[in-house]
Amino acid sequence: MTIAITGATGQLGRFVIDRLKARTDISNLLALVRNPGNATGLGIAVREADYSKPDTLASALKEVDTLMLISSSEIGQRLQQHRHVIDAARQAGVKRIVYTSLLHADTSSLSLAGEHIDTEQIIKASGIPYTVLRNGWYTENYTGSVKAAVAAGAFVGSASEGKISSAARADYAEAAAVVLTSSGHEGKTYELAGDASYTLADLAAEISRQIGAPLPYKNLPETEYATLLARFGLPEGFAAAVAGWDVAASGGALFDDGKQLSRLIGRPTTPLSVVVANAL
Ligand SMILES: NC(=O)c1ccc[n+]([C@@H]2O[C@H](COP(=O)([O-])OP(=O)(O)OC[C@H]3O[C@@H](n4cnc5c(N)ncnc54)[C@H](OP(=O)(O)O)[C@@H]3O)[C@@H](O)[C@H]2O)c1
């Protein structure tokens, strides 16, 4: 039984491999990576697999039973890239695909949703048995800004009073490992999110509590926030996208209270306070 994991050098991929090692022998695991030079320390077999280079995919997927397709990070190119992987998987006789999609991809107002829902449809049309993991926001997306916020004296965003049900990358990785190593998940689509939800004002309050000093949340209009992010060095288009995702969050795009993630992993999702403490 070979389980191959794409995006294995990424932050989620590394957690997935770590969690899989606890559930199966490492001889069953195969890391698929764009650049084998970056794959140091994974502790499992490695093959080159670039989503944009179909010839690498054909050989990478030989004798793979189960494929964990971690969505590409190259927004805008992902649909074609994912199509290459799914086509190669079909030709190689892969028996199951597990794909990391987006929370409520079919109804989400996030600009990211289109590529994910289209990928889900390609997977379904391929005839390969599948499981879709519709992952919510990583808590780390926000806590990555904790130090900068403390330095600036405010946590800034455009999510207003929107409730965010994020979870740690490690939680989503654990869910992937469960699905990859147990039965009964075929044809299922899981909406995965954290057990608890918070607003960015709640997040600022948690940071305040941990640093022992006041840290207000400052809500900015979308364009002002995008301009600020670009001033901090984000490419303009990406800054605008990030601000847009926050605005979508203000309308509930990152909220979910179904608790499917904690049910899958058999434990509560990592509390916000823990991820904040790690970031600090
Ligand atoms: N739920 C969320 O909040 C959230 C947030 C951010 C991203 N995501 C999505 O979830 C995925 C995993 O998250 P992450 O935090 O692990 O992202 P990450 O750390 O940026 O890792 C992305 C992975 O995708 C690989 N990749 C990119 N382009 C590729 C290509 N052309 N061929 C093969 N591999 C390619 C990267 O390989 P290299 O090491 O060679 O760069 C890397 O291993 C992301 O790619 C993105 O689709 C979700």
PDB file of C-alpha atoms and ligand atoms in Angstrom, residues 6-14 32-35 38 49-53 57 70-75 77-78 81-82 99-102 112 116 135-139 141 169 172, ligand 1:
ATOM      1  CA  THR A   6       2.200  15.930  -3.066  1.00  0.00           C
ATOM      2  CA  GLY A   7       3.388  19.292  -1.727  1.00  0.00           C
ATOM      3  CA  ALA A   8       5.392  17.242   0.734  1.00  0.00           C
ATOM      4  CA  THR A   9       7.971  20.001   1.262  1.00  0.00           C
ATOM      5  CA  GLY A  10       5.244  22.482   2.252  1.00  0.00           C
ATOM      6  CA  GLN A  11       4.136  23.297   5.771  1.00  0.00           C
ATOM      7  CA  LEU A  12       0.978  21.165   5.632  1.00  0.00           C
ATOM      8  CA  GLY A  13       2.715  18.363   3.737  1.00  0.00           C
ATOM      9  CA  ARG A  14       5.404  18.024   6.393  1.00  0.00           C
ATOM     10  CA  LEU A  32       6.151  13.851  -4.128  1.00  0.00           C
ATOM     11  CA  VAL A  33       8.033  17.115  -4.402  1.00  0.00           C
ATOM     12  CA  ARG A  34       8.685  19.818  -6.976  1.00  0.00           C
ATOM     13  CA  ASN A  35      12.322  20.107  -5.975  1.00  0.00           C
ATOM     14  CA  ASN A  38      14.199  20.834  -0.698  1.00  0.00           C
ATOM     15  CA  ALA A  49       6.582  15.593  -9.142  1.00  0.00           C
ATOM     16  CA  ASP A  50       6.037  19.084 -10.538  1.00  0.00           C
ATOM     17  CA  TYR A  51       2.362  19.922 -11.093  1.00  0.00           C
ATOM     18  CA  SER A  52       3.377  21.884 -14.184  1.00  0.00           C
ATOM     19  CA  LYS A  53       5.502  19.082 -15.701  1.00  0.00           C
ATOM     20  CA  LEU A  57       3.966  13.111 -12.726  1.00  0.00           C
ATOM     21  CA  ILE A  70      -2.315  18.931  -1.523  1.00  0.00           C
ATOM     22  CA  SER A  71      -3.582  21.890  -3.522  1.00  0.00           C
ATOM     23  CA  SER A  72      -0.910  23.928  -5.250  1.00  0.00           C
ATOM     24  CA  SER A  73       0.117  27.270  -3.785  1.00  0.00           C
ATOM     25  CA  GLU A  74       0.320  28.874  -7.227  1.00  0.00           C
ATOM     26  CA  ILE A  75      -3.047  30.652  -7.267  1.00  0.00           C
ATOM     27  CA  GLN A  77      -2.391  28.241 -12.239  1.00  0.00           C
ATOM     28  CA  ARG A  78      -3.819  25.612  -9.968  1.00  0.00           C
ATOM     29  CA  GLN A  81      -1.762  21.964 -12.479  1.00  0.00           C
ATOM     30  CA  HIS A  82      -4.307  19.854 -10.614  1.00  0.00           C
ATOM     31  CA  TYR A  99      -7.768  16.392  -2.070  1.00  0.00           C
ATOM     32  CA  THR A 100      -7.396  19.497   0.121  1.00  0.00           C
ATOM     33  CA  SER A 101     -10.161  21.857  -0.977  1.00  0.00           C
ATOM     34  CA  LEU A 102     -11.646  24.945   0.668  1.00  0.00           C
ATOM     35  CA  LEU A 112     -10.093  31.075  -3.939  1.00  0.00           C
ATOM     36  CA  HIS A 116     -11.076  24.316  -5.735  1.00  0.00           C
ATOM     37  CA  ASN A 135     -10.098  22.795   4.844  1.00  0.00           C
ATOM     38  CA  GLY A 136     -10.985  26.014   6.631  1.00  0.00           C
ATOM     39  CA  TRP A 137      -8.473  28.753   7.380  1.00  0.00           C
ATOM     40  CA  TYR A 138      -5.224  27.898   9.121  1.00  0.00           C
ATOM     41  CA  THR A 139      -5.024  29.745  12.451  1.00  0.00           C
ATOM     42  CA  ASN A 141      -2.605  32.639   8.641  1.00  0.00           C
ATOM     43  CA  ARG A 169      -2.262  23.121  10.258  1.00  0.00           C
ATOM     44  CA  TYR A 172      -5.936  19.425   9.278  1.00  0.00           C
TER      45      TYR A 172
HETATM   46  N1  LIG B   1      -6.464  26.688   4.474  1.00  0.00           N
HETATM   47  C1  LIG B   1      -5.646  27.726   4.461  1.00  0.00           C
HETATM   48  O1  LIG B   1      -5.720  28.630   5.328  1.00  0.00           O
HETATM   49  C2  LIG B   1      -4.580  27.797   3.443  1.00  0.00           C
HETATM   50  C3  LIG B   1      -3.609  28.805   3.520  1.00  0.00           C
HETATM   51  C4  LIG B   1      -2.602  28.837   2.577  1.00  0.00           C
HETATM   52  C5  LIG B   1      -2.577  27.874   1.579  1.00  0.00           C
HETATM   53  N2  LIG B   1      -3.520  26.899   1.529  1.00  0.00           N
HETATM   54  C6  LIG B   1      -3.530  25.836   0.495  1.00  0.00           C
HETATM   55  O2  LIG B   1      -3.074  24.654   1.126  1.00  0.00           O
HETATM   56  C7  LIG B   1      -1.860  24.192   0.496  1.00  0.00           C
HETATM   57  C8  LIG B   1      -0.906  23.678   1.570  1.00  0.00           C
HETATM   58  O3  LIG B   1      -0.655  24.713   2.500  1.00  0.00           O
HETATM   59  P1  LIG B   1       0.803  24.957   3.037  1.00  0.00           P
HETATM   60  O4  LIG B   1       0.687  25.850   4.199  1.00  0.00           O
HETATM   61  O5  LIG B   1       1.529  23.673   3.178  1.00  0.00           O
HETATM   62  O6  LIG B   1       1.459  25.776   1.812  1.00  0.00           O
HETATM   63  P2  LIG B   1       3.025  25.914   1.500  1.00  0.00           P
HETATM   64  O7  LIG B   1       3.822  25.786   2.741  1.00  0.00           O
HETATM   65  O8  LIG B   1       3.151  27.163   0.696  1.00  0.00           O
HETATM   66  O9  LIG B   1       3.340  24.650   0.572  1.00  0.00           O
HETATM   67  C9  LIG B   1       2.901  24.578  -0.745  1.00  0.00           C
HETATM   68  C10 LIG B   1       3.460  23.316  -1.350  1.00  0.00           C
HETATM   69  O10 LIG B   1       3.018  23.238  -2.714  1.00  0.00           O
HETATM   70  C11 LIG B   1       4.153  22.893  -3.489  1.00  0.00           C
HETATM   71  N3  LIG B   1       4.019  23.356  -4.865  1.00  0.00           N
HETATM   72  C12 LIG B   1       3.756  24.585  -5.312  1.00  0.00           C
HETATM   73  N4  LIG B   1       3.776  24.602  -6.658  1.00  0.00           N
HETATM   74  C13 LIG B   1       4.088  23.337  -7.049  1.00  0.00           C
HETATM   75  C14 LIG B   1       4.283  22.729  -8.295  1.00  0.00           C
HETATM   76  N5  LIG B   1       4.191  23.428  -9.435  1.00  0.00           N
HETATM   77  N6  LIG B   1       4.559  21.414  -8.334  1.00  0.00           N
HETATM   78  C15 LIG B   1       4.652  20.697  -7.197  1.00  0.00           C
HETATM   79  N7  LIG B   1       4.511  21.220  -5.972  1.00  0.00           N
HETATM   80  C16 LIG B   1       4.231  22.536  -5.906  1.00  0.00           C
HETATM   81  C17 LIG B   1       5.297  23.609  -2.822  1.00  0.00           C
HETATM   82  O11 LIG B   1       6.536  23.073  -3.263  1.00  0.00           O
HETATM   83  P3  LIG B   1       7.930  23.851  -3.019  1.00  0.00           P
HETATM   84  O12 LIG B   1       8.406  23.427  -1.654  1.00  0.00           O
HETATM   85  O13 LIG B   1       8.781  23.371  -4.121  1.00  0.00           O
HETATM   86  O14 LIG B   1       7.637  25.329  -3.089  1.00  0.00           O
HETATM   87  C18 LIG B   1       4.987  23.281  -1.369  1.00  0.00           C
HETATM   88  O15 LIG B   1       5.436  21.999  -1.055  1.00  0.00           O
HETATM   89  C19 LIG B   1      -1.334  25.410  -0.278  1.00  0.00           C
HETATM   90  O16 LIG B   1      -0.554  24.983  -1.377  1.00  0.00           O
HETATM   91  C20 LIG B   1      -2.617  26.099  -0.682  1.00  0.00           C
HETATM   92  O17 LIG B   1      -3.209  25.487  -1.823  1.00  0.00           O
HETATM   93  C21 LIG B   1      -4.505  26.844   2.442  1.00  0.00           C
END
